[in-house]
CSV table of C-alpha atoms in Angstrom, one decimal:
chain,number,residue,atom,x,y,z
A,1,GLU,CA,20.0,-32.4,-2.5
A,2,ASP,CA,21.0,-29.3,-0.6
A,3,GLN,CA,19.6,-29.1,2.9
A,4,VAL,CA,19.5,-26.5,5.6
A,5,THR,CA,18.5,-27.1,9.2
A,6,GLN,CA,18.1,-24.3,11.7
A,7,SER,CA,18.0,-24.6,15.5
A,8,PRO,CA,16.3,-23.9,17.8
A,9,GLU,CA,12.9,-23.4,16.1
A,10,ALA,CA,12.1,-20.8,18.7
A,11,LEU,CA,14.1,-18.8,21.2
A,12,ARG,CA,13.0,-16.5,24.0
A,13,LEU,CA,15.6,-14.2,25.5
A,14,GLN,CA,15.5,-11.4,28.0
A,15,GLU,CA,16.8,-8.1,26.9
A,16,GLY,CA,20.6,-8.1,27.2
A,17,GLU,CA,20.8,-11.9,27.3
A,18,SER,CA,23.2,-12.9,24.5
A,19,SER,CA,22.8,-16.2,22.6
A,20,SER,CA,23.4,-17.9,19.3
A,21,LEU,CA,21.3,-19.4,16.5
A,22,ASN,CA,22.6,-22.4,14.5
A,23,CYS,CA,22.4,-23.2,10.8
A,24,SER,CA,23.6,-26.6,9.7
A,25,TYR,CA,23.9,-27.3,6.0
A,26,THR,CA,24.8,-29.9,3.4
A,27,VAL,CA,25.5,-28.6,-0.1
A,28,SER,CA,27.4,-29.9,-3.1
A,29,GLY,CA,29.9,-27.1,-2.9
A,30,LEU,CA,29.0,-23.9,-1.1
A,31,ARG,CA,28.9,-20.8,-3.1
A,32,GLY,CA,27.5,-18.7,-0.3
A,33,LEU,CA,25.6,-18.8,2.9
A,34,PHE,CA,23.1,-16.0,3.6
A,35,TRP,CA,21.3,-14.8,6.7
A,36,TYR,CA,18.0,-12.9,6.5
A,37,ARG,CA,15.7,-11.4,9.0
A,38,GLN,CA,12.0,-11.7,8.4
A,39,ASP,CA,9.3,-9.7,10.3
A,40,PRO,CA,5.7,-11.0,10.4
A,41,GLY,CA,3.9,-10.4,7.1
A,42,LYS,CA,7.0,-9.1,5.4
A,43,GLY,CA,9.6,-10.3,3.0
A,44,PRO,CA,13.1,-11.3,4.2
A,45,GLU,CA,15.6,-8.5,4.8
A,46,PHE,CA,19.2,-9.3,3.9
A,47,LEU,CA,21.7,-9.4,6.8
A,48,PHE,CA,24.9,-11.2,5.7
A,49,THR,CA,26.6,-13.3,3.1
A,50,LEU,CA,29.5,-15.6,4.1
A,51,TYR,CA,31.6,-17.4,1.4
A,52,SER,CA,34.3,-19.4,3.1
A,53,ALA,CA,35.0,-21.3,6.4
A,54,GLY,CA,36.5,-19.0,9.0
A,55,GLU,CA,34.8,-15.9,7.6
A,56,GLU,CA,33.0,-13.6,10.1
A,57,LYS,CA,30.8,-10.6,9.6
A,58,GLU,CA,29.2,-8.1,12.0
A,59,LYS,CA,26.4,-5.7,12.0
A,60,GLU,CA,25.4,-3.9,15.2
A,61,ARG,CA,24.5,-6.6,17.7
A,62,LEU,CA,24.7,-9.4,15.2
A,63,LYS,CA,27.8,-11.5,14.2
A,64,ALA,CA,27.7,-14.3,11.7
A,65,THR,CA,30.4,-17.0,11.5
A,66,LEU,CA,30.9,-19.9,9.1
A,67,THR,CA,32.5,-23.4,9.2
A,68,LYS,CA,32.4,-26.1,6.7
A,69,LYS,CA,29.3,-27.6,8.1
A,70,GLU,CA,27.4,-24.8,9.9
A,71,SER,CA,27.0,-21.2,10.5
A,72,PHE,CA,26.1,-19.3,13.7
A,73,LEU,CA,24.4,-16.0,14.2
A,74,HIS,CA,25.5,-14.6,17.5
A,75,ILE,CA,23.3,-11.9,19.1
A,76,THR,CA,25.0,-9.8,21.7
A,77,ALA,CA,22.9,-7.9,24.3
A,78,PRO,CA,19.7,-8.2,22.2
A,79,LYS,CA,16.9,-5.6,22.3
A,80,PRO,CA,13.2,-6.2,21.8
A,81,GLU,CA,13.4,-4.8,18.3
A,82,ASP,CA,15.6,-7.7,17.4
A,83,SER,CA,12.6,-10.0,17.7
A,84,ALA,CA,12.0,-11.6,14.3
A,85,THR,CA,12.4,-14.8,12.4
A,86,TYR,CA,16.0,-15.4,11.3
A,87,LEU,CA,16.4,-17.4,8.1
A,88,CYS,CA,19.5,-19.1,6.8
A,89,ALA,CA,20.0,-20.0,3.2
A,90,VAL,CA,22.6,-21.6,1.0
A,91,GLN,CA,23.6,-21.2,-2.6
A,92,ALA,CA,25.4,-24.1,-4.2
A,93,MET,CA,28.4,-23.8,-6.5
A,94,GLY,CA,27.6,-24.0,-10.2
A,95,GLU,CA,24.0,-23.1,-9.8
A,96,THR,CA,22.5,-22.7,-13.2
A,97,SER,CA,19.5,-20.7,-12.1
A,98,GLY,CA,21.1,-17.5,-11.1
A,99,SER,CA,21.1,-17.1,-7.3
A,100,ARG,CA,18.8,-20.0,-6.4
A,101,LEU,CA,18.7,-20.3,-2.6
A,102,THR,CA,17.7,-23.2,-0.4
A,103,PHE,CA,16.2,-21.9,2.9
A,104,GLY,CA,16.1,-23.3,6.4
A,105,GLU,CA,12.9,-23.2,8.4
A,106,GLY,CA,14.1,-20.3,10.5
A,107,THR,CA,14.5,-19.5,14.1
A,108,GLN,CA,11.8,-17.3,15.7
A,109,LEU,CA,13.5,-15.0,18.2
A,110,THR,CA,11.6,-13.2,20.9
A,111,VAL,CA,13.4,-10.7,23.1
A,112,ASN,CA,11.4,-9.6,26.1
A,113,PRO,CA,12.0,-6.2,27.7
B,1,GLY,CA,20.3,-1.1,-0.8
B,2,ALA,CA,18.3,-2.3,-3.8
B,3,VAL,CA,14.5,-2.1,-3.5
B,4,VAL,CA,12.0,-4.6,-4.8
B,5,SER,CA,8.4,-3.5,-4.8
B,6,GLN,CA,5.6,-6.1,-4.6
B,7,HIS,CA,1.8,-5.5,-5.0
B,8,PRO,CA,-0.7,-6.1,-3.8
B,9,SER,CA,0.3,-6.8,-0.2
B,10,ARG,CA,-2.9,-8.6,0.5
B,11,VAL,CA,-5.7,-10.0,-1.6
B,12,ILE,CA,-8.9,-11.8,-0.9
B,13,CYS,CA,-10.7,-13.5,-3.7
B,14,LYS,CA,-13.4,-16.0,-4.4
B,15,SER,CA,-12.6,-19.6,-5.5
B,16,GLY,CA,-12.2,-19.9,-9.2
B,17,THR,CA,-11.0,-16.4,-9.9
B,18,SER,CA,-7.5,-15.4,-11.1
B,19,VAL,CA,-5.1,-13.2,-9.2
B,20,LYS,CA,-2.1,-11.3,-10.5
B,21,ILE,CA,0.8,-10.3,-8.3
B,22,GLU,CA,3.4,-7.8,-9.5
B,23,CYS,CA,7.1,-7.6,-8.6
B,24,ARG,CA,9.2,-4.6,-9.6
B,25,SER,CA,12.9,-3.8,-9.1
B,26,LEU,CA,12.9,-0.1,-8.5
B,27,ASP,CA,16.5,0.9,-8.8
B,28,PHE,CA,18.2,-1.9,-10.7
B,29,GLN,CA,17.7,-4.2,-13.6
B,30,ALA,CA,16.9,-7.7,-12.7
B,31,THR,CA,17.5,-10.3,-15.4
B,32,THR,CA,16.4,-13.0,-13.0
B,33,MET,CA,13.6,-12.9,-10.5
B,34,PHE,CA,12.4,-15.7,-8.2
B,35,TRP,CA,8.9,-16.5,-6.8
B,36,TYR,CA,8.6,-18.2,-3.4
B,37,ARG,CA,5.7,-19.5,-1.4
B,38,GLN,CA,5.6,-19.5,2.4
B,39,PHE,CA,3.1,-21.2,4.7
B,40,PRO,CA,2.8,-20.1,8.3
B,41,LYS,CA,5.8,-20.8,10.4
B,42,GLN,CA,7.5,-22.6,7.5
B,43,SER,CA,10.4,-21.6,5.3
B,44,LEU,CA,10.4,-20.2,1.8
B,45,MET,CA,9.8,-22.7,-0.9
B,46,LEU,CA,11.0,-21.7,-4.4
B,47,MET,CA,8.3,-22.0,-7.0
B,48,ALA,CA,9.9,-20.8,-10.1
B,49,THR,CA,12.8,-18.8,-11.6
B,50,SER,CA,11.8,-16.1,-14.0
B,51,ASN,CA,14.3,-14.8,-16.7
B,52,GLU,CA,13.6,-11.7,-18.7
B,53,GLY,CA,12.4,-12.5,-22.2
B,54,SER,CA,12.2,-16.3,-21.8
B,55,LYS,CA,10.0,-18.9,-20.2
B,56,ALA,CA,10.1,-19.4,-16.5
B,57,THR,CA,11.7,-22.5,-15.0
B,58,TYR,CA,9.4,-24.2,-12.5
B,59,GLU,CA,10.4,-26.3,-9.5
B,60,GLN,CA,9.2,-29.9,-9.3
B,61,GLY,CA,5.6,-30.2,-8.2
B,62,VAL,CA,4.7,-26.6,-9.2
B,63,GLU,CA,2.0,-26.5,-11.9
B,64,LYS,CA,3.1,-24.1,-14.6
B,65,ASP,CA,-0.5,-23.8,-15.9
B,66,LYS,CA,-1.7,-22.8,-12.5
B,67,PHE,CA,1.0,-20.3,-11.7
B,68,LEU,CA,1.7,-18.2,-14.8
B,69,ILE,CA,4.9,-16.2,-14.7
B,70,ASN,CA,5.7,-13.4,-17.1
B,71,HIS,CA,9.0,-11.5,-17.0
B,72,ALA,CA,8.3,-9.0,-19.7
B,73,SER,CA,11.0,-6.4,-18.8
B,74,LEU,CA,14.1,-6.1,-16.8
B,75,THR,CA,12.2,-4.5,-13.9
B,76,LEU,CA,8.9,-6.3,-13.9
B,77,SER,CA,7.8,-9.9,-13.2
B,78,THR,CA,4.2,-11.0,-12.6
B,79,LEU,CA,2.8,-14.1,-11.0
B,80,THR,CA,-0.8,-15.0,-11.9
B,81,VAL,CA,-2.6,-17.6,-9.8
B,82,THR,CA,-5.2,-19.0,-12.2
B,83,SER,CA,-8.5,-20.4,-11.0
B,84,ALA,CA,-7.5,-20.0,-7.4
B,85,HIS,CA,-8.7,-22.5,-4.8
B,86,PRO,CA,-8.5,-22.3,-1.0
B,87,GLU,CA,-5.4,-24.5,-1.0
B,88,ASP,CA,-3.6,-21.8,-2.9
B,89,SER,CA,-4.0,-19.5,0.1
B,90,SER,CA,-0.5,-18.6,1.1
B,91,PHE,CA,2.2,-15.9,1.4
B,92,TYR,CA,3.9,-15.3,-2.0
B,93,ILE,CA,7.2,-13.5,-2.1
B,94,CYS,CA,9.2,-12.4,-5.1
B,95,SER,CA,12.9,-11.7,-5.1
B,96,ALA,CA,15.4,-10.2,-7.6
B,97,ARG,CA,19.1,-10.3,-8.1
B,98,ASP,CA,21.0,-7.2,-8.9
B,99,GLY,CA,23.3,-8.3,-11.6
B,100,LEU,CA,26.2,-6.5,-9.9
B,101,ASP,CA,25.6,-8.2,-6.6
B,102,GLU,CA,25.2,-11.8,-5.4
B,103,LYS,CA,22.6,-10.8,-2.9
B,104,LEU,CA,18.9,-11.4,-3.4
B,105,PHE,CA,16.5,-8.7,-2.5
B,106,PHE,CA,13.0,-9.6,-1.5
B,107,GLY,CA,9.7,-7.9,-2.0
B,108,SER,CA,7.4,-7.4,1.0
B,109,GLY,CA,5.2,-10.3,0.1
B,110,THR,CA,1.5,-10.9,-0.9
B,111,GLN,CA,-0.9,-12.6,1.4
B,112,LEU,CA,-3.4,-14.4,-0.7
B,113,SER,CA,-6.6,-15.7,0.8
B,114,VAL,CA,-9.0,-17.7,-1.4
B,115,LEU,CA,-12.5,-18.1,0.0
């Protein structure tokens, strides 16, 4: 069974204080690992897809990296508007149901001004 | 990016009534749509996979007679919560895959409260 574990559950940062969120996964062959941002009362917003170990992707203050067992979402000099819940999800190879994703429980990030 | 529209955003109903939630892909054709359920401070739990023109595939433990899914066209899927009870209160989110892209795009969610 595919599993995704995110840590920490919650993280409070001061504006400008860089940090990283962790996503550990076990999957029977990784097809893709996804990062989403979710604001309260909203659906998840796509951030990144990573496909193979060693891959990195960046978008503004966010950078996602991938190894064979985990992924990190690095946040550089965060701003209050980066406050949200960040979700990690995996898609297994050979999925017969389209793009069925298994989600972690998320990390709730709060950036104080 | 692709847009998925979900309505209503919030619904309050009495116990025993049925509620329909719509999910539309606005600028792409979605052969597959997914319905998730999310409790406060918990992750998204997949309820069912909806394929256009065929019966939905339900995850283990999800009652198909309780949560009726219809994917009548390439741009519309509906979830009907039948005879809703307070324990059905939750945040329901749909998602759709653009056939040209591996990414899933999510609707804005529906907060269902059953009194």
